[in-house]
Amino acid sequence: EDTGEYSCDTGDQETRAALTVTALPVLFQKQLKDEEAEEGATVKFQCELTKDNAAVEWRKGTMELFPCAKYEIKLSGRTAELVIHNAEPEDA
């Protein structure tokens, strides 16, 4: 968001320069870990990113997951968390 044209103006003269900021990629600081749970349990998957509040998507296989009664999706600073409520065998 800092990319753009900047200027300095004295009233009689003006100088301009362009700033281009290249965004660094978001990387995983801490990876997801395998979990085992009993039916009916609450399961939490958590990973840590290299950037605060980076956009993430949660997926089960190829299906994107969205917040609902079953899935709770949290993003706090650099920590992304998926909570699966009432785990069932189909959630494996």
PDB file of N, CA and C in Angstrom:
ATOM      1  N   GLU A   1       0.809  -1.204   0.000  1.00  0.00           N
ATOM      2  CA  GLU A   1       0.000   0.000   0.000  1.00  0.00           C
ATOM      3  C   GLU A   1       0.851   1.267   0.000  1.00  0.00           C
ATOM      4  N   ASP A   2       2.150   1.155   0.230  1.00  0.00           N
ATOM      5  CA  ASP A   2       3.035   2.328   0.172  1.00  0.00           C
ATOM      6  C   ASP A   2       3.539   2.598  -1.241  1.00  0.00           C
ATOM      7  N   THR A   3       3.276   1.693  -2.174  1.00  0.00           N
ATOM      8  CA  THR A   3       3.676   1.909  -3.563  1.00  0.00           C
ATOM      9  C   THR A   3       2.958   3.134  -4.107  1.00  0.00           C
ATOM     10  N   GLY A   4       3.699   3.961  -4.849  1.00  0.00           N
ATOM     11  CA  GLY A   4       3.086   5.137  -5.458  1.00  0.00           C
ATOM     12  C   GLY A   4       4.104   6.206  -5.753  1.00  0.00           C
ATOM     13  N   GLU A   5       3.608   7.393  -6.132  1.00  0.00           N
ATOM     14  CA  GLU A   5       4.479   8.517  -6.452  1.00  0.00           C
ATOM     15  C   GLU A   5       4.528   9.471  -5.274  1.00  0.00           C
ATOM     16  N   TYR A   6       5.733   9.902  -4.948  1.00  0.00           N
ATOM     17  CA  TYR A   6       5.953  10.832  -3.849  1.00  0.00           C
ATOM     18  C   TYR A   6       6.574  12.097  -4.419  1.00  0.00           C
ATOM     19  N   SER A   7       6.319  13.224  -3.758  1.00  0.00           N
ATOM     20  CA  SER A   7       6.903  14.473  -4.234  1.00  0.00           C
ATOM     21  C   SER A   7       7.289  15.361  -3.060  1.00  0.00           C
ATOM     22  N   CYS A   8       8.200  16.271  -3.339  1.00  0.00           N
ATOM     23  CA  CYS A   8       8.624  17.293  -2.386  1.00  0.00           C
ATOM     24  C   CYS A   8       8.507  18.625  -3.118  1.00  0.00           C
ATOM     25  N   ASP A   9       7.767  19.554  -2.557  1.00  0.00           N
ATOM     26  CA  ASP A   9       7.446  20.814  -3.224  1.00  0.00           C
ATOM     27  C   ASP A   9       7.875  21.985  -2.348  1.00  0.00           C
ATOM     28  N   THR A  10       8.661  22.912  -2.928  1.00  0.00           N
ATOM     29  CA  THR A  10       9.092  24.108  -2.191  1.00  0.00           C
ATOM     30  C   THR A  10       8.223  25.312  -2.512  1.00  0.00           C
ATOM     31  N   GLY A  11       7.302  25.172  -3.417  1.00  0.00           N
ATOM     32  CA  GLY A  11       6.484  26.296  -3.882  1.00  0.00           C
ATOM     33  C   GLY A  11       6.953  26.736  -5.252  1.00  0.00           C
ATOM     34  N   ASP A  12       8.276  26.864  -5.427  1.00  0.00           N
ATOM     35  CA  ASP A  12       8.852  27.252  -6.724  1.00  0.00           C
ATOM     36  C   ASP A  12       9.328  26.037  -7.521  1.00  0.00           C
ATOM     37  N   GLN A  13       9.706  24.979  -6.788  1.00  0.00           N
ATOM     38  CA  GLN A  13      10.251  23.796  -7.447  1.00  0.00           C
ATOM     39  C   GLN A  13       9.599  22.546  -6.860  1.00  0.00           C
ATOM     40  N   GLU A  14       9.664  21.514  -7.655  1.00  0.00           N
ATOM     41  CA  GLU A  14       9.109  20.240  -7.190  1.00  0.00           C
ATOM     42  C   GLU A  14       9.978  19.103  -7.711  1.00  0.00           C
ATOM     43  N   THR A  15      10.139  18.075  -6.882  1.00  0.00           N
ATOM     44  CA  THR A  15      10.833  16.869  -7.315  1.00  0.00           C
ATOM     45  C   THR A  15       9.931  15.677  -7.017  1.00  0.00           C
ATOM     46  N   ARG A  16       9.974  14.679  -7.888  1.00  0.00           N
ATOM     47  CA  ARG A  16       9.103  13.512  -7.756  1.00  0.00           C
ATOM     48  C   ARG A  16       9.907  12.224  -7.868  1.00  0.00           C
ATOM     49  N   ALA A  17       9.412  11.202  -7.200  1.00  0.00           N
ATOM     50  CA  ALA A  17      10.026   9.876  -7.294  1.00  0.00           C
ATOM     51  C   ALA A  17       8.944   8.824  -7.089  1.00  0.00           C
ATOM     52  N   ALA A  18       9.146   7.694  -7.711  1.00  0.00           N
ATOM     53  CA  ALA A  18       8.208   6.572  -7.574  1.00  0.00           C
ATOM     54  C   ALA A  18       8.790   5.537  -6.614  1.00  0.00           C
ATOM     55  N   LEU A  19       7.924   4.968  -5.802  1.00  0.00           N
ATOM     56  CA  LEU A  19       8.311   3.883  -4.897  1.00  0.00           C
ATOM     57  C   LEU A  19       7.522   2.644  -5.279  1.00  0.00           C
ATOM     58  N   THR A  20       8.233   1.550  -5.500  1.00  0.00           N
ATOM     59  CA  THR A  20       7.610   0.258  -5.757  1.00  0.00           C
ATOM     60  C   THR A  20       8.026  -0.679  -4.634  1.00  0.00           C
ATOM     61  N   VAL A  21       7.058  -1.232  -3.930  1.00  0.00           N
ATOM     62  CA  VAL A  21       7.333  -2.149  -2.829  1.00  0.00           C
ATOM     63  C   VAL A  21       6.885  -3.541  -3.260  1.00  0.00           C
ATOM     64  N   THR A  22       7.816  -4.472  -3.243  1.00  0.00           N
ATOM     65  CA  THR A  22       7.519  -5.850  -3.609  1.00  0.00           C
ATOM     66  C   THR A  22       7.192  -6.632  -2.336  1.00  0.00           C
ATOM     67  N   ALA A  23       6.014  -7.224  -2.297  1.00  0.00           N
ATOM     68  CA  ALA A  23       5.571  -7.980  -1.116  1.00  0.00           C
ATOM     69  C   ALA A  23       6.368  -9.277  -0.994  1.00  0.00           C
ATOM     70  N   LEU A  24       6.784  -9.574   0.222  1.00  0.00           N
ATOM     71  CA  LEU A  24       7.463 -10.844   0.496  1.00  0.00           C
ATOM     72  C   LEU A  24       6.435 -11.967   0.536  1.00  0.00           C
ATOM     73  N   PRO A  25       6.822 -13.169   0.143  1.00  0.00           N
ATOM     74  CA  PRO A  25       5.864 -14.276   0.189  1.00  0.00           C
ATOM     75  C   PRO A  25       5.550 -14.672   1.626  1.00  0.00           C
ATOM     76  N   VAL A  26       4.357 -15.196   1.817  1.00  0.00           N
ATOM     77  CA  VAL A  26       3.976 -15.716   3.128  1.00  0.00           C
ATOM     78  C   VAL A  26       4.485 -17.148   3.215  1.00  0.00           C
ATOM     79  N   LEU A  27       5.259 -17.436   4.254  1.00  0.00           N
ATOM     80  CA  LEU A  27       5.826 -18.771   4.445  1.00  0.00           C
ATOM     81  C   LEU A  27       5.307 -19.350   5.759  1.00  0.00           C
ATOM     82  N   PHE A  28       5.448 -20.655   5.915  1.00  0.00           N
ATOM     83  CA  PHE A  28       5.041 -21.310   7.157  1.00  0.00           C
ATOM     84  C   PHE A  28       6.217 -21.348   8.127  1.00  0.00           C
ATOM     85  N   GLN A  29       6.042 -20.721   9.292  1.00  0.00           N
ATOM     86  CA  GLN A  29       7.033 -20.758  10.362  1.00  0.00           C
ATOM     87  C   GLN A  29       6.917 -22.091  11.111  1.00  0.00           C
ATOM     88  N   LYS A  30       5.665 -22.509  11.359  1.00  0.00           N
ATOM     89  CA  LYS A  30       5.379 -23.804  11.974  1.00  0.00           C
ATOM     90  C   LYS A  30       4.316 -24.485  11.124  1.00  0.00           C
ATOM     91  N   GLN A  31       4.586 -25.733  10.760  1.00  0.00           N
ATOM     92  CA  GLN A  31       3.697 -26.503   9.890  1.00  0.00           C
ATOM     93  C   GLN A  31       2.549 -27.128  10.691  1.00  0.00           C
ATOM     94  N   LEU A  32       1.531 -27.584   9.980  1.00  0.00           N
ATOM     95  CA  LEU A  32       0.464 -28.362  10.605  1.00  0.00           C
ATOM     96  C   LEU A  32       1.029 -29.688  11.094  1.00  0.00           C
ATOM     97  N   LYS A  33       0.419 -30.247  12.130  1.00  0.00           N
ATOM     98  CA  LYS A  33       0.819 -31.553  12.655  1.00  0.00           C
ATOM     99  C   LYS A  33      -0.356 -32.517  12.553  1.00  0.00           C
ATOM    100  N   ASP A  34      -0.055 -33.789  12.277  1.00  0.00           N
ATOM    101  CA  ASP A  34      -1.093 -34.818  12.228  1.00  0.00           C
ATOM    102  C   ASP A  34      -1.784 -34.905  13.583  1.00  0.00           C
ATOM    103  N   GLU A  35      -3.077 -35.190  13.556  1.00  0.00           N
ATOM    104  CA  GLU A  35      -3.869 -35.317  14.781  1.00  0.00           C
ATOM    105  C   GLU A  35      -4.661 -36.620  14.751  1.00  0.00           C
ATOM    106  N   GLU A  36      -4.926 -37.181  15.927  1.00  0.00           N
ATOM    107  CA  GLU A  36      -5.826 -38.311  16.088  1.00  0.00           C
ATOM    108  C   GLU A  36      -6.854 -37.903  17.128  1.00  0.00           C
ATOM    109  N   ALA A  37      -8.104 -38.301  16.908  1.00  0.00           N
ATOM    110  CA  ALA A  37      -9.151 -37.929  17.853  1.00  0.00           C
ATOM    111  C   ALA A  37     -10.226 -39.001  17.879  1.00  0.00           C
ATOM    112  N   GLU A  38     -10.943 -39.044  18.983  1.00  0.00           N
ATOM    113  CA  GLU A  38     -12.097 -39.939  19.093  1.00  0.00           C
ATOM    114  C   GLU A  38     -13.321 -39.233  18.541  1.00  0.00           C
ATOM    115  N   GLU A  39     -14.264 -40.023  18.087  1.00  0.00           N
ATOM    116  CA  GLU A  39     -15.510 -39.481  17.565  1.00  0.00           C
ATOM    117  C   GLU A  39     -16.151 -38.567  18.609  1.00  0.00           C
ATOM    118  N   GLY A  40     -16.638 -37.409  18.160  1.00  0.00           N
ATOM    119  CA  GLY A  40     -17.286 -36.448  19.051  1.00  0.00           C
ATOM    120  C   GLY A  40     -16.336 -35.424  19.646  1.00  0.00           C
ATOM    121  N   ALA A  41     -15.025 -35.616  19.471  1.00  0.00           N
ATOM    122  CA  ALA A  41     -14.033 -34.705  20.048  1.00  0.00           C
ATOM    123  C   ALA A  41     -13.920 -33.418  19.231  1.00  0.00           C
ATOM    124  N   THR A  42     -13.296 -32.422  19.822  1.00  0.00           N
ATOM    125  CA  THR A  42     -12.950 -31.190  19.131  1.00  0.00           C
ATOM    126  C   THR A  42     -11.479 -31.287  18.744  1.00  0.00           C
ATOM    127  N   VAL A  43     -11.193 -30.996  17.490  1.00  0.00           N
ATOM    128  CA  VAL A  43      -9.835 -31.104  16.963  1.00  0.00           C
ATOM    129  C   VAL A  43      -9.366 -29.717  16.531  1.00  0.00           C
ATOM    130  N   LYS A  44      -8.103 -29.397  16.847  1.00  0.00           N
ATOM    131  CA  LYS A  44      -7.539 -28.107  16.446  1.00  0.00           C
ATOM    132  C   LYS A  44      -6.297 -28.322  15.595  1.00  0.00           C
ATOM    133  N   PHE A  45      -6.295 -27.680  14.429  1.00  0.00           N
ATOM    134  CA  PHE A  45      -5.107 -27.610  13.582  1.00  0.00           C
ATOM    135  C   PHE A  45      -4.603 -26.180  13.660  1.00  0.00           C
ATOM    136  N   GLN A  46      -3.284 -26.030  13.810  1.00  0.00           N
ATOM    137  CA  GLN A  46      -2.720 -24.699  13.981  1.00  0.00           C
ATOM    138  C   GLN A  46      -1.397 -24.607  13.226  1.00  0.00           C
ATOM    139  N   CYS A  47      -1.190 -23.480  12.548  1.00  0.00           N
ATOM    140  CA  CYS A  47       0.094 -23.233  11.907  1.00  0.00           C
ATOM    141  C   CYS A  47       0.477 -21.776  12.128  1.00  0.00           C
ATOM    142  N   GLU A  48       1.765 -21.516  12.017  1.00  0.00           N
ATOM    143  CA  GLU A  48       2.260 -20.156  12.218  1.00  0.00           C
ATOM    144  C   GLU A  48       2.878 -19.664  10.919  1.00  0.00           C
ATOM    145  N   LEU A  49       2.551 -18.418  10.558  1.00  0.00           N
ATOM    146  CA  LEU A  49       2.991 -17.820   9.304  1.00  0.00           C
ATOM    147  C   LEU A  49       4.094 -16.795   9.561  1.00  0.00           C
ATOM    148  N   THR A  50       4.731 -16.336   8.486  1.00  0.00           N
ATOM    149  CA  THR A  50       5.782 -15.332   8.625  1.00  0.00           C
ATOM    150  C   THR A  50       5.246 -13.908   8.538  1.00  0.00           C
ATOM    151  N   LYS A  51       3.946 -13.743   8.273  1.00  0.00           N
ATOM    152  CA  LYS A  51       3.341 -12.415   8.193  1.00  0.00           C
ATOM    153  C   LYS A  51       2.074 -12.376   9.039  1.00  0.00           C
ATOM    154  N   ASP A  52       1.821 -11.237   9.661  1.00  0.00           N
ATOM    155  CA  ASP A  52       0.590 -11.051  10.426  1.00  0.00           C
ATOM    156  C   ASP A  52      -0.618 -11.003   9.496  1.00  0.00           C
ATOM    157  N   ASN A  53      -1.703 -11.622   9.931  1.00  0.00           N
ATOM    158  CA  ASN A  53      -3.009 -11.539   9.270  1.00  0.00           C
ATOM    159  C   ASN A  53      -2.964 -11.811   7.762  1.00  0.00           C
ATOM    160  N   ALA A  54      -2.149 -12.767   7.355  1.00  0.00           N
ATOM    161  CA  ALA A  54      -2.078 -13.151   5.942  1.00  0.00           C
ATOM    162  C   ALA A  54      -3.356 -13.909   5.564  1.00  0.00           C
ATOM    163  N   ALA A  55      -3.768 -13.769   4.329  1.00  0.00           N
ATOM    164  CA  ALA A  55      -4.951 -14.484   3.858  1.00  0.00           C
ATOM    165  C   ALA A  55      -4.615 -15.970   3.730  1.00  0.00           C
ATOM    166  N   VAL A  56      -5.419 -16.813   4.347  1.00  0.00           N
ATOM    167  CA  VAL A  56      -5.223 -18.263   4.249  1.00  0.00           C
ATOM    168  C   VAL A  56      -6.536 -18.928   3.858  1.00  0.00           C
ATOM    169  N   GLU A  57      -6.434 -20.097   3.266  1.00  0.00           N
ATOM    170  CA  GLU A  57      -7.595 -20.938   2.958  1.00  0.00           C
ATOM    171  C   GLU A  57      -7.382 -22.270   3.646  1.00  0.00           C
ATOM    172  N   TRP A  58      -8.428 -22.798   4.225  1.00  0.00           N
ATOM    173  CA  TRP A  58      -8.387 -24.141   4.817  1.00  0.00           C
ATOM    174  C   TRP A  58      -9.107 -25.082   3.870  1.00  0.00           C
ATOM    175  N   ARG A  59      -8.538 -26.266   3.661  1.00  0.00           N
ATOM    176  CA  ARG A  59      -9.126 -27.252   2.760  1.00  0.00           C
ATOM    177  C   ARG A  59      -9.071 -28.639   3.380  1.00  0.00           C
ATOM    178  N   LYS A  60     -10.058 -29.448   3.040  1.00  0.00           N
ATOM    179  CA  LYS A  60     -10.033 -30.889   3.313  1.00  0.00           C
ATOM    180  C   LYS A  60     -10.001 -31.535   1.934  1.00  0.00           C
ATOM    181  N   GLY A  61      -8.848 -32.090   1.580  1.00  0.00           N
ATOM    182  CA  GLY A  61      -8.672 -32.563   0.208  1.00  0.00           C
ATOM    183  C   GLY A  61      -8.720 -31.363  -0.717  1.00  0.00           C
ATOM    184  N   THR A  62      -9.613 -31.386  -1.690  1.00  0.00           N
ATOM    185  CA  THR A  62      -9.742 -30.258  -2.613  1.00  0.00           C
ATOM    186  C   THR A  62     -10.878 -29.317  -2.224  1.00  0.00           C
ATOM    187  N   MET A  63     -11.655 -29.675  -1.197  1.00  0.00           N
ATOM    188  CA  MET A  63     -12.817 -28.877  -0.800  1.00  0.00           C
ATOM    189  C   MET A  63     -12.407 -27.766   0.172  1.00  0.00           C
ATOM    190  N   GLU A  64     -12.716 -26.514  -0.201  1.00  0.00           N
ATOM    191  CA  GLU A  64     -12.426 -25.390   0.688  1.00  0.00           C
ATOM    192  C   GLU A  64     -13.413 -25.391   1.855  1.00  0.00           C
ATOM    193  N   LEU A  65     -12.895 -25.115   3.048  1.00  0.00           N
ATOM    194  CA  LEU A  65     -13.718 -25.083   4.256  1.00  0.00           C
ATOM    195  C   LEU A  65     -14.066 -23.644   4.607  1.00  0.00           C
ATOM    196  N   PHE A  66     -15.275 -23.447   5.091  1.00  0.00           N
ATOM    197  CA  PHE A  66     -15.752 -22.126   5.484  1.00  0.00           C
ATOM    198  C   PHE A  66     -16.286 -22.191   6.909  1.00  0.00           C
ATOM    199  N   PRO A  67     -16.261 -21.054   7.616  1.00  0.00           N
ATOM    200  CA  PRO A  67     -16.788 -21.045   8.983  1.00  0.00           C
ATOM    201  C   PRO A  67     -18.262 -21.468   9.015  1.00  0.00           C
ATOM    202  N   CYS A  68     -18.597 -22.343   9.951  1.00  0.00           N
ATOM    203  CA  CYS A  68     -19.966 -22.807  10.140  1.00  0.00           C
ATOM    204  C   CYS A  68     -20.026 -23.461  11.519  1.00  0.00           C
ATOM    205  N   ALA A  69     -21.115 -24.144  11.837  1.00  0.00           N
ATOM    206  CA  ALA A  69     -21.228 -24.813  13.136  1.00  0.00           C
ATOM    207  C   ALA A  69     -20.155 -25.898  13.287  1.00  0.00           C
ATOM    208  N   LYS A  70     -19.753 -26.511  12.184  1.00  0.00           N
ATOM    209  CA  LYS A  70     -18.770 -27.595  12.197  1.00  0.00           C
ATOM    210  C   LYS A  70     -17.333 -27.069  12.272  1.00  0.00           C
ATOM    211  N   TYR A  71     -17.044 -26.033  11.479  1.00  0.00           N
ATOM    212  CA  TYR A  71     -15.681 -25.518  11.363  1.00  0.00           C
ATOM    213  C   TYR A  71     -15.574 -24.096  11.912  1.00  0.00           C
ATOM    214  N   GLU A  72     -14.617 -23.907  12.783  1.00  0.00           N
ATOM    215  CA  GLU A  72     -14.312 -22.579  13.302  1.00  0.00           C
ATOM    216  C   GLU A  72     -12.931 -22.203  12.753  1.00  0.00           C
ATOM    217  N   ILE A  73     -12.851 -21.061  12.084  1.00  0.00           N
ATOM    218  CA  ILE A  73     -11.606 -20.622  11.462  1.00  0.00           C
ATOM    219  C   ILE A  73     -11.166 -19.335  12.143  1.00  0.00           C
ATOM    220  N   LYS A  74      -9.922 -19.349  12.653  1.00  0.00           N
ATOM    221  CA  LYS A  74      -9.403 -18.192  13.383  1.00  0.00           C
ATOM    222  C   LYS A  74      -8.082 -17.754  12.766  1.00  0.00           C
ATOM    223  N   LEU A  75      -7.846 -16.449  12.784  1.00  0.00           N
ATOM    224  CA  LEU A  75      -6.562 -15.902  12.368  1.00  0.00           C
ATOM    225  C   LEU A  75      -6.224 -14.793  13.344  1.00  0.00           C
ATOM    226  N   SER A  76      -5.165 -14.993  14.106  1.00  0.00           N
ATOM    227  CA  SER A  76      -4.753 -14.023  15.113  1.00  0.00           C
ATOM    228  C   SER A  76      -3.269 -13.747  14.936  1.00  0.00           C
ATOM    229  N   GLY A  77      -2.947 -12.581  14.419  1.00  0.00           N
ATOM    230  CA  GLY A  77      -1.550 -12.257  14.160  1.00  0.00           C
ATOM    231  C   GLY A  77      -0.973 -13.210  13.142  1.00  0.00           C
ATOM    232  N   ARG A  78       0.015 -13.983  13.554  1.00  0.00           N
ATOM    233  CA  ARG A  78       0.676 -14.935  12.647  1.00  0.00           C
ATOM    234  C   ARG A  78       0.173 -16.358  12.812  1.00  0.00           C
ATOM    235  N   THR A  79      -0.827 -16.563  13.655  1.00  0.00           N
ATOM    236  CA  THR A  79      -1.330 -17.911  13.921  1.00  0.00           C
ATOM    237  C   THR A  79      -2.668 -18.139  13.229  1.00  0.00           C
ATOM    238  N   ALA A  80      -2.723 -19.171  12.391  1.00  0.00           N
ATOM    239  CA  ALA A  80      -3.954 -19.587  11.724  1.00  0.00           C
ATOM    240  C   ALA A  80      -4.425 -20.876  12.380  1.00  0.00           C
ATOM    241  N   GLU A  81      -5.732 -20.961  12.675  1.00  0.00           N
ATOM    242  CA  GLU A  81      -6.259 -22.122  13.391  1.00  0.00           C
ATOM    243  C   GLU A  81      -7.573 -22.571  12.777  1.00  0.00           C
ATOM    244  N   LEU A  82      -7.703 -23.888  12.652  1.00  0.00           N
ATOM    245  CA  LEU A  82      -8.949 -24.524  12.232  1.00  0.00           C
ATOM    246  C   LEU A  82      -9.406 -25.410  13.376  1.00  0.00           C
ATOM    247  N   VAL A  83     -10.630 -25.195  13.846  1.00  0.00           N
ATOM    248  CA  VAL A  83     -11.213 -26.028  14.903  1.00  0.00           C
ATOM    249  C   VAL A  83     -12.343 -26.825  14.276  1.00  0.00           C
ATOM    250  N   ILE A  84     -12.289 -28.138  14.426  1.00  0.00           N
ATOM    251  CA  ILE A  84     -13.341 -29.028  13.932  1.00  0.00           C
ATOM    252  C   ILE A  84     -14.126 -29.509  15.148  1.00  0.00           C
ATOM    253  N   HIS A  85     -15.395 -29.140  15.194  1.00  0.00           N
ATOM    254  CA  HIS A  85     -16.249 -29.525  16.313  1.00  0.00           C
ATOM    255  C   HIS A  85     -16.936 -30.872  16.025  1.00  0.00           C
ATOM    256  N   ASN A  86     -17.103 -31.662  17.076  1.00  0.00           N
ATOM    257  CA  ASN A  86     -17.832 -32.921  16.966  1.00  0.00           C
ATOM    258  C   ASN A  86     -17.279 -33.791  15.828  1.00  0.00           C
ATOM    259  N   ALA A  87     -16.009 -34.131  15.915  1.00  0.00           N
ATOM    260  CA  ALA A  87     -15.339 -34.894  14.849  1.00  0.00           C
ATOM    261  C   ALA A  87     -16.056 -36.221  14.591  1.00  0.00           C
ATOM    262  N   GLU A  88     -16.186 -36.552  13.313  1.00  0.00           N
ATOM    263  CA  GLU A  88     -16.823 -37.784  12.862  1.00  0.00           C
ATOM    264  C   GLU A  88     -15.840 -38.536  11.971  1.00  0.00           C
ATOM    265  N   PRO A  89     -16.048 -39.846  11.761  1.00  0.00           N
ATOM    266  CA  PRO A  89     -15.146 -40.604  10.907  1.00  0.00           C
ATOM    267  C   PRO A  89     -14.973 -39.977   9.503  1.00  0.00           C
ATOM    268  N   GLU A  90     -16.020 -39.330   8.993  1.00  0.00           N
ATOM    269  CA  GLU A  90     -15.940 -38.705   7.663  1.00  0.00           C
ATOM    270  C   GLU A  90     -14.984 -37.506   7.646  1.00  0.00           C
ATOM    271  N   ASP A  91     -14.619 -37.007   8.819  1.00  0.00           N
ATOM    272  CA  ASP A  91     -13.698 -35.861   8.895  1.00  0.00           C
ATOM    273  C   ASP A  91     -12.244 -36.293   8.723  1.00  0.00           C
ATOM    274  N   ALA A  92     -11.972 -37.599   8.758  1.00  0.00           N
ATOM    275  CA  ALA A  92     -10.588 -38.075   8.590  1.00  0.00           C
ATOM    276  C   ALA A  92     -10.092 -37.775   7.189  1.00  0.00           C
TER     277      ALA A  92
END
